[in-house]
Amino acid sequence: PENRHDRKETERFKSFVYDELMQRDKVSLDIFWLRDESLEESENLPEPDVIAAEITENLEAALEQFASIYEEIAPSEDGATEEYEYVTQTN
């Protein structure tokens, strides 16, 4: 709603009273009431450097694919673009 005071609590929104927040340790706003079940497996995650290496490998592979596509569609040395035949699926 336009008026935040008219907003109703939902699964993803909960209102808190000022005094309740002030009673929290260091007035922390780290409030959780929804649990992500996938986070329960977080102790089985690979180390951050392994995750970063996998992300890097995936990005490098994607970059190679885009470079290949660019080479196919880039203008030739004389400035003309090549024509391509497009295949369409029919039902």
PDB file of N, CA and C in Angstrom, residues 2-90:
ATOM      1  N   GLU A   2       0.276   2.338  -0.431  1.00  0.00           N
ATOM      2  CA  GLU A   2       0.999   3.609  -0.451  1.00  0.00           C
ATOM      3  C   GLU A   2       1.358   4.050   0.964  1.00  0.00           C
ATOM      4  N   ASN A   3       0.465   3.859   1.895  1.00  0.00           N
ATOM      5  CA  ASN A   3       0.719   4.234   3.282  1.00  0.00           C
ATOM      6  C   ASN A   3       1.303   3.024   4.010  1.00  0.00           C
ATOM      7  N   ARG A   4       2.558   3.119   4.419  1.00  0.00           N
ATOM      8  CA  ARG A   4       3.217   1.970   5.046  1.00  0.00           C
ATOM      9  C   ARG A   4       2.537   1.549   6.344  1.00  0.00           C
ATOM     10  N   HIS A   5       1.788   2.440   6.959  1.00  0.00           N
ATOM     11  CA  HIS A   5       1.086   2.098   8.195  1.00  0.00           C
ATOM     12  C   HIS A   5      -0.104   1.185   7.926  1.00  0.00           C
ATOM     13  N   ASP A   6      -0.567   1.136   6.688  1.00  0.00           N
ATOM     14  CA  ASP A   6      -1.679   0.261   6.321  1.00  0.00           C
ATOM     15  C   ASP A   6      -1.200  -1.125   5.897  1.00  0.00           C
ATOM     16  N   ARG A   7       0.102  -1.328   5.849  1.00  0.00           N
ATOM     17  CA  ARG A   7       0.650  -2.590   5.376  1.00  0.00           C
ATOM     18  C   ARG A   7       0.354  -3.703   6.379  1.00  0.00           C
ATOM     19  N   LYS A   8      -0.048  -4.850   5.869  1.00  0.00           N
ATOM     20  CA  LYS A   8      -0.376  -6.006   6.702  1.00  0.00           C
ATOM     21  C   LYS A   8       0.805  -6.970   6.729  1.00  0.00           C
ATOM     22  N   GLU A   9       0.968  -7.652   7.852  1.00  0.00           N
ATOM     23  CA  GLU A   9       2.047  -8.627   7.967  1.00  0.00           C
ATOM     24  C   GLU A   9       1.791  -9.796   7.029  1.00  0.00           C
ATOM     25  N   THR A  10       2.869 -10.272   6.417  1.00  0.00           N
ATOM     26  CA  THR A  10       2.817 -11.433   5.532  1.00  0.00           C
ATOM     27  C   THR A  10       3.988 -12.333   5.876  1.00  0.00           C
ATOM     28  N   GLU A  11       4.141 -13.386   5.077  1.00  0.00           N
ATOM     29  CA  GLU A  11       5.265 -14.296   5.267  1.00  0.00           C
ATOM     30  C   GLU A  11       6.594 -13.567   5.096  1.00  0.00           C
ATOM     31  N   ARG A  12       6.624 -12.549   4.239  1.00  0.00           N
ATOM     32  CA  ARG A  12       7.866 -11.839   3.935  1.00  0.00           C
ATOM     33  C   ARG A  12       7.952 -10.453   4.575  1.00  0.00           C
ATOM     34  N   PHE A  13       6.939 -10.043   5.272  1.00  0.00           N
ATOM     35  CA  PHE A  13       6.970  -8.738   5.925  1.00  0.00           C
ATOM     36  C   PHE A  13       6.419  -8.871   7.335  1.00  0.00           C
ATOM     37  N   LYS A  14       7.171  -8.371   8.289  1.00  0.00           N
ATOM     38  CA  LYS A  14       6.727  -8.376   9.680  1.00  0.00           C
ATOM     39  C   LYS A  14       7.069  -7.021  10.275  1.00  0.00           C
ATOM     40  N   SER A  15       6.145  -6.452  10.994  1.00  0.00           N
ATOM     41  CA  SER A  15       6.416  -5.165  11.636  1.00  0.00           C
ATOM     42  C   SER A  15       6.932  -5.413  13.053  1.00  0.00           C
ATOM     43  N   PHE A  16       7.754  -4.488  13.513  1.00  0.00           N
ATOM     44  CA  PHE A  16       8.315  -4.573  14.852  1.00  0.00           C
ATOM     45  C   PHE A  16       8.099  -3.246  15.557  1.00  0.00           C
ATOM     46  N   VAL A  17       7.877  -3.331  16.857  1.00  0.00           N
ATOM     47  CA  VAL A  17       7.708  -2.152  17.686  1.00  0.00           C
ATOM     48  C   VAL A  17       9.101  -1.625  18.029  1.00  0.00           C
ATOM     49  N   TYR A  18       9.251  -0.314  18.083  1.00  0.00           N
ATOM     50  CA  TYR A  18      10.537   0.325  18.361  1.00  0.00           C
ATOM     51  C   TYR A  18      11.181  -0.246  19.624  1.00  0.00           C
ATOM     52  N   ASP A  19      10.426  -0.369  20.701  1.00  0.00           N
ATOM     53  CA  ASP A  19      10.973  -0.876  21.966  1.00  0.00           C
ATOM     54  C   ASP A  19      11.514  -2.296  21.810  1.00  0.00           C
ATOM     55  N   GLU A  20      10.838  -3.087  21.009  1.00  0.00           N
ATOM     56  CA  GLU A  20      11.284  -4.461  20.766  1.00  0.00           C
ATOM     57  C   GLU A  20      12.643  -4.474  20.057  1.00  0.00           C
ATOM     58  N   LEU A  21      12.825  -3.593  19.109  1.00  0.00           N
ATOM     59  CA  LEU A  21      14.104  -3.499  18.401  1.00  0.00           C
ATOM     60  C   LEU A  21      15.208  -2.991  19.319  1.00  0.00           C
ATOM     61  N   MET A  22      14.891  -2.050  20.172  1.00  0.00           N
ATOM     62  CA  MET A  22      15.892  -1.471  21.070  1.00  0.00           C
ATOM     63  C   MET A  22      16.384  -2.493  22.102  1.00  0.00           C
ATOM     64  N   GLN A  23      15.587  -3.500  22.398  1.00  0.00           N
ATOM     65  CA  GLN A  23      15.981  -4.522  23.364  1.00  0.00           C
ATOM     66  C   GLN A  23      16.934  -5.550  22.758  1.00  0.00           C
ATOM     67  N   ARG A  24      17.060  -5.569  21.445  1.00  0.00           N
ATOM     68  CA  ARG A  24      17.934  -6.538  20.778  1.00  0.00           C
ATOM     69  C   ARG A  24      19.397  -6.207  21.059  1.00  0.00           C
ATOM     70  N   ASP A  25      20.235  -7.234  21.052  1.00  0.00           N
ATOM     71  CA  ASP A  25      21.670  -7.062  21.254  1.00  0.00           C
ATOM     72  C   ASP A  25      22.231  -6.095  20.220  1.00  0.00           C
ATOM     73  N   LYS A  26      22.845  -5.021  20.677  1.00  0.00           N
ATOM     74  CA  LYS A  26      23.440  -3.993  19.818  1.00  0.00           C
ATOM     75  C   LYS A  26      22.426  -3.419  18.822  1.00  0.00           C
ATOM     76  N   VAL A  27      21.175  -3.441  19.193  1.00  0.00           N
ATOM     77  CA  VAL A  27      20.086  -2.949  18.352  1.00  0.00           C
ATOM     78  C   VAL A  27      20.225  -3.527  16.932  1.00  0.00           C
ATOM     79  N   SER A  28      20.476  -4.813  16.880  1.00  0.00           N
ATOM     80  CA  SER A  28      20.678  -5.507  15.607  1.00  0.00           C
ATOM     81  C   SER A  28      19.365  -5.630  14.843  1.00  0.00           C
ATOM     82  N   LEU A  29      19.454  -5.390  13.550  1.00  0.00           N
ATOM     83  CA  LEU A  29      18.288  -5.573  12.690  1.00  0.00           C
ATOM     84  C   LEU A  29      18.370  -6.890  11.924  1.00  0.00           C
ATOM     85  N   ASP A  30      19.274  -7.768  12.346  1.00  0.00           N
ATOM     86  CA  ASP A  30      19.379  -9.093  11.739  1.00  0.00           C
ATOM     87  C   ASP A  30      18.268  -9.963  12.309  1.00  0.00           C
ATOM     88  N   ILE A  31      17.130  -9.913  11.667  1.00  0.00           N
ATOM     89  CA  ILE A  31      15.942 -10.602  12.152  1.00  0.00           C
ATOM     90  C   ILE A  31      15.575 -11.674  11.131  1.00  0.00           C
ATOM     91  N   PHE A  32      15.471 -12.916  11.592  1.00  0.00           N
ATOM     92  CA  PHE A  32      15.113 -14.014  10.697  1.00  0.00           C
ATOM     93  C   PHE A  32      13.852 -14.688  11.202  1.00  0.00           C
ATOM     94  N   TRP A  33      12.880 -14.833  10.350  1.00  0.00           N
ATOM     95  CA  TRP A  33      11.713 -15.623  10.697  1.00  0.00           C
ATOM     96  C   TRP A  33      11.371 -16.579   9.571  1.00  0.00           C
ATOM     97  N   LEU A  34      12.010 -16.394   8.411  1.00  0.00           N
ATOM     98  CA  LEU A  34      11.870 -17.328   7.300  1.00  0.00           C
ATOM     99  C   LEU A  34      13.171 -18.100   7.180  1.00  0.00           C
ATOM    100  N   ARG A  35      13.100 -19.388   7.119  1.00  0.00           N
ATOM    101  CA  ARG A  35      14.304 -20.197   6.988  1.00  0.00           C
ATOM    102  C   ARG A  35      14.400 -20.734   5.571  1.00  0.00           C
ATOM    103  N   ASP A  36      15.574 -20.583   4.990  1.00  0.00           N
ATOM    104  CA  ASP A  36      15.857 -21.161   3.683  1.00  0.00           C
ATOM    105  C   ASP A  36      16.396 -22.562   3.936  1.00  0.00           C
ATOM    106  N   GLU A  37      15.620 -23.578   3.550  1.00  0.00           N
ATOM    107  CA  GLU A  37      16.004 -24.957   3.831  1.00  0.00           C
ATOM    108  C   GLU A  37      17.346 -25.318   3.205  1.00  0.00           C
ATOM    109  N   SER A  38      17.683 -24.716   2.077  1.00  0.00           N
ATOM    110  CA  SER A  38      18.947 -25.045   1.413  1.00  0.00           C
ATOM    111  C   SER A  38      20.146 -24.585   2.239  1.00  0.00           C
ATOM    112  N   LEU A  39      19.954 -23.627   3.130  1.00  0.00           N
ATOM    113  CA  LEU A  39      21.062 -23.150   3.955  1.00  0.00           C
ATOM    114  C   LEU A  39      21.464 -24.168   5.018  1.00  0.00           C
ATOM    115  N   GLU A  40      20.592 -25.116   5.298  1.00  0.00           N
ATOM    116  CA  GLU A  40      20.928 -26.134   6.286  1.00  0.00           C
ATOM    117  C   GLU A  40      22.066 -27.017   5.800  1.00  0.00           C
ATOM    118  N   GLU A  41      22.285 -27.065   4.491  1.00  0.00           N
ATOM    119  CA  GLU A  41      23.369 -27.853   3.916  1.00  0.00           C
ATOM    120  C   GLU A  41      24.640 -27.026   3.775  1.00  0.00           C
ATOM    121  N   SER A  42      24.679 -25.840   4.344  1.00  0.00           N
ATOM    122  CA  SER A  42      25.812 -24.940   4.136  1.00  0.00           C
ATOM    123  C   SER A  42      27.125 -25.505   4.664  1.00  0.00           C
ATOM    124  N   GLU A  43      27.067 -26.403   5.637  1.00  0.00           N
ATOM    125  CA  GLU A  43      28.323 -26.967   6.124  1.00  0.00           C
ATOM    126  C   GLU A  43      28.945 -27.925   5.110  1.00  0.00           C
ATOM    127  N   ASN A  44      28.166 -28.336   4.104  1.00  0.00           N
ATOM    128  CA  ASN A  44      28.681 -29.230   3.062  1.00  0.00           C
ATOM    129  C   ASN A  44      29.171 -28.476   1.830  1.00  0.00           C
ATOM    130  N   LEU A  45      29.139 -27.160   1.869  1.00  0.00           N
ATOM    131  CA  LEU A  45      29.569 -26.374   0.715  1.00  0.00           C
ATOM    132  C   LEU A  45      31.081 -26.454   0.543  1.00  0.00           C
ATOM    133  N   PRO A  46      31.546 -26.358  -0.712  1.00  0.00           N
ATOM    134  CA  PRO A  46      32.993 -26.307  -0.930  1.00  0.00           C
ATOM    135  C   PRO A  46      33.564 -25.007  -0.367  1.00  0.00           C
ATOM    136  N   GLU A  47      34.868 -24.973  -0.228  1.00  0.00           N
ATOM    137  CA  GLU A  47      35.548 -23.777   0.253  1.00  0.00           C
ATOM    138  C   GLU A  47      35.333 -22.631  -0.742  1.00  0.00           C
ATOM    139  N   PRO A  48      35.371 -21.381  -0.274  1.00  0.00           N
ATOM    140  CA  PRO A  48      35.149 -20.234  -1.164  1.00  0.00           C
ATOM    141  C   PRO A  48      36.082 -20.201  -2.371  1.00  0.00           C
ATOM    142  N   ASP A  49      37.351 -20.617  -2.201  1.00  0.00           N
ATOM    143  CA  ASP A  49      38.266 -20.587  -3.345  1.00  0.00           C
ATOM    144  C   ASP A  49      37.859 -21.602  -4.410  1.00  0.00           C
ATOM    145  N   VAL A  50      37.274 -22.726  -3.998  1.00  0.00           N
ATOM    146  CA  VAL A  50      36.797 -23.727  -4.956  1.00  0.00           C
ATOM    147  C   VAL A  50      35.586 -23.179  -5.707  1.00  0.00           C
ATOM    148  N   ILE A  51      34.672 -22.546  -4.983  1.00  0.00           N
ATOM    149  CA  ILE A  51      33.497 -21.939  -5.618  1.00  0.00           C
ATOM    150  C   ILE A  51      33.936 -20.858  -6.596  1.00  0.00           C
ATOM    151  N   ALA A  52      34.885 -20.014  -6.183  1.00  0.00           N
ATOM    152  CA  ALA A  52      35.379 -18.942  -7.056  1.00  0.00           C
ATOM    153  C   ALA A  52      36.032 -19.521  -8.306  1.00  0.00           C
ATOM    154  N   ALA A  53      36.783 -20.615  -8.165  1.00  0.00           N
ATOM    155  CA  ALA A  53      37.427 -21.248  -9.324  1.00  0.00           C
ATOM    156  C   ALA A  53      36.381 -21.786 -10.294  1.00  0.00           C
ATOM    157  N   GLU A  54      35.307 -22.398  -9.764  1.00  0.00           N
ATOM    158  CA  GLU A  54      34.239 -22.918 -10.621  1.00  0.00           C
ATOM    159  C   GLU A  54      33.529 -21.784 -11.356  1.00  0.00           C
ATOM    160  N   ILE A  55      33.269 -20.702 -10.659  1.00  0.00           N
ATOM    161  CA  ILE A  55      32.625 -19.545 -11.291  1.00  0.00           C
ATOM    162  C   ILE A  55      33.514 -18.999 -12.394  1.00  0.00           C
ATOM    163  N   THR A  56      34.818 -18.899 -12.120  1.00  0.00           N
ATOM    164  CA  THR A  56      35.766 -18.395 -13.115  1.00  0.00           C
ATOM    165  C   THR A  56      35.784 -19.291 -14.346  1.00  0.00           C
ATOM    166  N   GLU A  57      35.810 -20.610 -14.139  1.00  0.00           N
ATOM    167  CA  GLU A  57      35.797 -21.547 -15.264  1.00  0.00           C
ATOM    168  C   GLU A  57      34.532 -21.375 -16.103  1.00  0.00           C
ATOM    169  N   ASN A  58      33.389 -21.251 -15.436  1.00  0.00           N
ATOM    170  CA  ASN A  58      32.121 -21.078 -16.155  1.00  0.00           C
ATOM    171  C   ASN A  58      32.105 -19.773 -16.945  1.00  0.00           C
ATOM    172  N   LEU A  59      32.598 -18.699 -16.341  1.00  0.00           N
ATOM    173  CA  LEU A  59      32.627 -17.411 -17.036  1.00  0.00           C
ATOM    174  C   LEU A  59      33.588 -17.437 -18.220  1.00  0.00           C
ATOM    175  N   GLU A  60      34.741 -18.090 -18.053  1.00  0.00           N
ATOM    176  CA  GLU A  60      35.696 -18.189 -19.161  1.00  0.00           C
ATOM    177  C   GLU A  60      35.109 -18.995 -20.315  1.00  0.00           C
ATOM    178  N   ALA A  61      34.401 -20.082 -20.000  1.00  0.00           N
ATOM    179  CA  ALA A  61      33.761 -20.888 -21.043  1.00  0.00           C
ATOM    180  C   ALA A  61      32.696 -20.067 -21.769  1.00  0.00           C
ATOM    181  N   ALA A  62      31.912 -19.299 -21.015  1.00  0.00           N
ATOM    182  CA  ALA A  62      30.888 -18.452 -21.627  1.00  0.00           C
ATOM    183  C   ALA A  62      31.530 -17.393 -22.512  1.00  0.00           C
ATOM    184  N   LEU A  63      32.628 -16.810 -22.056  1.00  0.00           N
ATOM    185  CA  LEU A  63      33.327 -15.794 -22.842  1.00  0.00           C
ATOM    186  C   LEU A  63      33.845 -16.384 -24.150  1.00  0.00           C
ATOM    187  N   GLU A  64      34.375 -17.604 -24.097  1.00  0.00           N
ATOM    188  CA  GLU A  64      34.837 -18.269 -25.317  1.00  0.00           C
ATOM    189  C   GLU A  64      33.682 -18.475 -26.289  1.00  0.00           C
ATOM    190  N   GLN A  65      32.512 -18.861 -25.771  1.00  0.00           N
ATOM    191  CA  GLN A  65      31.345 -19.064 -26.631  1.00  0.00           C
ATOM    192  C   GLN A  65      30.909 -17.747 -27.267  1.00  0.00           C
ATOM    193  N   PHE A  66      30.892 -16.671 -26.492  1.00  0.00           N
ATOM    194  CA  PHE A  66      30.518 -15.372 -27.053  1.00  0.00           C
ATOM    195  C   PHE A  66      31.540 -14.898 -28.072  1.00  0.00           C
ATOM    196  N   ALA A  67      32.820 -15.151 -27.816  1.00  0.00           N
ATOM    197  CA  ALA A  67      33.857 -14.766 -28.775  1.00  0.00           C
ATOM    198  C   ALA A  67      33.662 -15.514 -30.086  1.00  0.00           C
ATOM    199  N   SER A  68      33.299 -16.786 -29.993  1.00  0.00           N
ATOM    200  CA  SER A  68      33.042 -17.587 -31.190  1.00  0.00           C
ATOM    201  C   SER A  68      31.848 -17.033 -31.965  1.00  0.00           C
ATOM    202  N   ILE A  69      30.807 -16.671 -31.248  1.00  0.00           N
ATOM    203  CA  ILE A  69      29.620 -16.084 -31.897  1.00  0.00           C
ATOM    204  C   ILE A  69      29.990 -14.768 -32.557  1.00  0.00           C
ATOM    205  N   TYR A  70      30.767 -13.950 -31.861  1.00  0.00           N
ATOM    206  CA  TYR A  70      31.176 -12.666 -32.415  1.00  0.00           C
ATOM    207  C   TYR A  70      31.957 -12.864 -33.711  1.00  0.00           C
ATOM    208  N   GLU A  71      32.867 -13.831 -33.713  1.00  0.00           N
ATOM    209  CA  GLU A  71      33.655 -14.091 -34.916  1.00  0.00           C
ATOM    210  C   GLU A  71      32.759 -14.451 -36.094  1.00  0.00           C
ATOM    211  N   GLU A  72      31.660 -15.145 -35.821  1.00  0.00           N
ATOM    212  CA  GLU A  72      30.738 -15.544 -36.885  1.00  0.00           C
ATOM    213  C   GLU A  72      29.930 -14.365 -37.417  1.00  0.00           C
ATOM    214  N   ILE A  73      29.587 -13.429 -36.553  1.00  0.00           N
ATOM    215  CA  ILE A  73      28.693 -12.348 -36.988  1.00  0.00           C
ATOM    216  C   ILE A  73      29.400 -11.026 -37.217  1.00  0.00           C
ATOM    217  N   ALA A  74      30.682 -10.956 -36.903  1.00  0.00           N
ATOM    218  CA  ALA A  74      31.422  -9.701 -37.064  1.00  0.00           C
ATOM    219  C   ALA A  74      31.551  -9.360 -38.545  1.00  0.00           C
ATOM    220  N   PRO A  75      31.571  -8.072 -38.860  1.00  0.00           N
ATOM    221  CA  PRO A  75      31.763  -7.671 -40.256  1.00  0.00           C
ATOM    222  C   PRO A  75      33.107  -8.185 -40.775  1.00  0.00           C
ATOM    223  N   SER A  76      33.129  -8.522 -42.064  1.00  0.00           N
ATOM    224  CA  SER A  76      34.386  -8.978 -42.662  1.00  0.00           C
ATOM    225  C   SER A  76      35.332  -7.790 -42.798  1.00  0.00           C
ATOM    226  N   GLU A  77      36.562  -8.058 -43.224  1.00  0.00           N
ATOM    227  CA  GLU A  77      37.565  -6.999 -43.317  1.00  0.00           C
ATOM    228  C   GLU A  77      37.155  -5.892 -44.277  1.00  0.00           C
ATOM    229  N   ASP A  78      36.337  -6.222 -45.287  1.00  0.00           N
ATOM    230  CA  ASP A  78      35.912  -5.189 -46.233  1.00  0.00           C
ATOM    231  C   ASP A  78      34.706  -4.400 -45.724  1.00  0.00           C
ATOM    232  N   GLY A  79      34.259  -4.712 -44.500  1.00  0.00           N
ATOM    233  CA  GLY A  79      33.170  -3.964 -43.889  1.00  0.00           C
ATOM    234  C   GLY A  79      31.798  -4.553 -44.126  1.00  0.00           C
ATOM    235  N   ALA A  80      31.701  -5.546 -45.000  1.00  0.00           N
ATOM    236  CA  ALA A  80      30.403  -6.157 -45.281  1.00  0.00           C
ATOM    237  C   ALA A  80      30.110  -7.234 -44.244  1.00  0.00           C
ATOM    238  N   THR A  81      28.853  -7.405 -43.917  1.00  0.00           N
ATOM    239  CA  THR A  81      28.476  -8.486 -43.016  1.00  0.00           C
ATOM    240  C   THR A  81      28.028  -9.663 -43.852  1.00  0.00           C
ATOM    241  N   GLU A  82      28.309 -10.853 -43.356  1.00  0.00           N
ATOM    242  CA  GLU A  82      27.909 -12.045 -44.081  1.00  0.00           C
ATOM    243  C   GLU A  82      26.439 -12.310 -43.821  1.00  0.00           C
ATOM    244  N   GLU A  83      25.784 -12.924 -44.808  1.00  0.00           N
ATOM    245  CA  GLU A  83      24.383 -13.286 -44.628  1.00  0.00           C
ATOM    246  C   GLU A  83      24.321 -14.655 -43.972  1.00  0.00           C
ATOM    247  N   TYR A  84      23.318 -14.860 -43.154  1.00  0.00           N
ATOM    248  CA  TYR A  84      23.172 -16.125 -42.455  1.00  0.00           C
ATOM    249  C   TYR A  84      21.808 -16.700 -42.743  1.00  0.00           C
ATOM    250  N   GLU A  85      21.782 -18.004 -42.825  1.00  0.00           N
ATOM    251  CA  GLU A  85      20.527 -18.705 -43.047  1.00  0.00           C
ATOM    252  C   GLU A  85      19.963 -19.084 -41.683  1.00  0.00           C
ATOM    253  N   TYR A  86      18.750 -18.684 -41.412  1.00  0.00           N
ATOM    254  CA  TYR A  86      18.134 -18.976 -40.133  1.00  0.00           C
ATOM    255  C   TYR A  86      17.201 -20.165 -40.289  1.00  0.00           C
ATOM    256  N   VAL A  87      17.298 -21.087 -39.381  1.00  0.00           N
ATOM    257  CA  VAL A  87      16.460 -22.272 -39.394  1.00  0.00           C
ATOM    258  C   VAL A  87      15.347 -22.050 -38.386  1.00  0.00           C
ATOM    259  N   THR A  88      14.117 -22.255 -38.821  1.00  0.00           N
ATOM    260  CA  THR A  88      12.990 -22.109 -37.903  1.00  0.00           C
ATOM    261  C   THR A  88      12.316 -23.451 -37.739  1.00  0.00           C
ATOM    262  N   GLN A  89      11.779 -23.666 -36.568  1.00  0.00           N
ATOM    263  CA  GLN A  89      11.056 -24.903 -36.310  1.00  0.00           C
ATOM    264  C   GLN A  89       9.605 -24.708 -36.695  1.00  0.00           C
ATOM    265  N   THR A  90       9.022 -25.748 -37.251  1.00  0.00           N
ATOM    266  CA  THR A  90       7.593 -25.707 -37.561  1.00  0.00           C
ATOM    267  C   THR A  90       6.895 -26.739 -36.701  1.00  0.00           C
TER     268      THR A  90
END
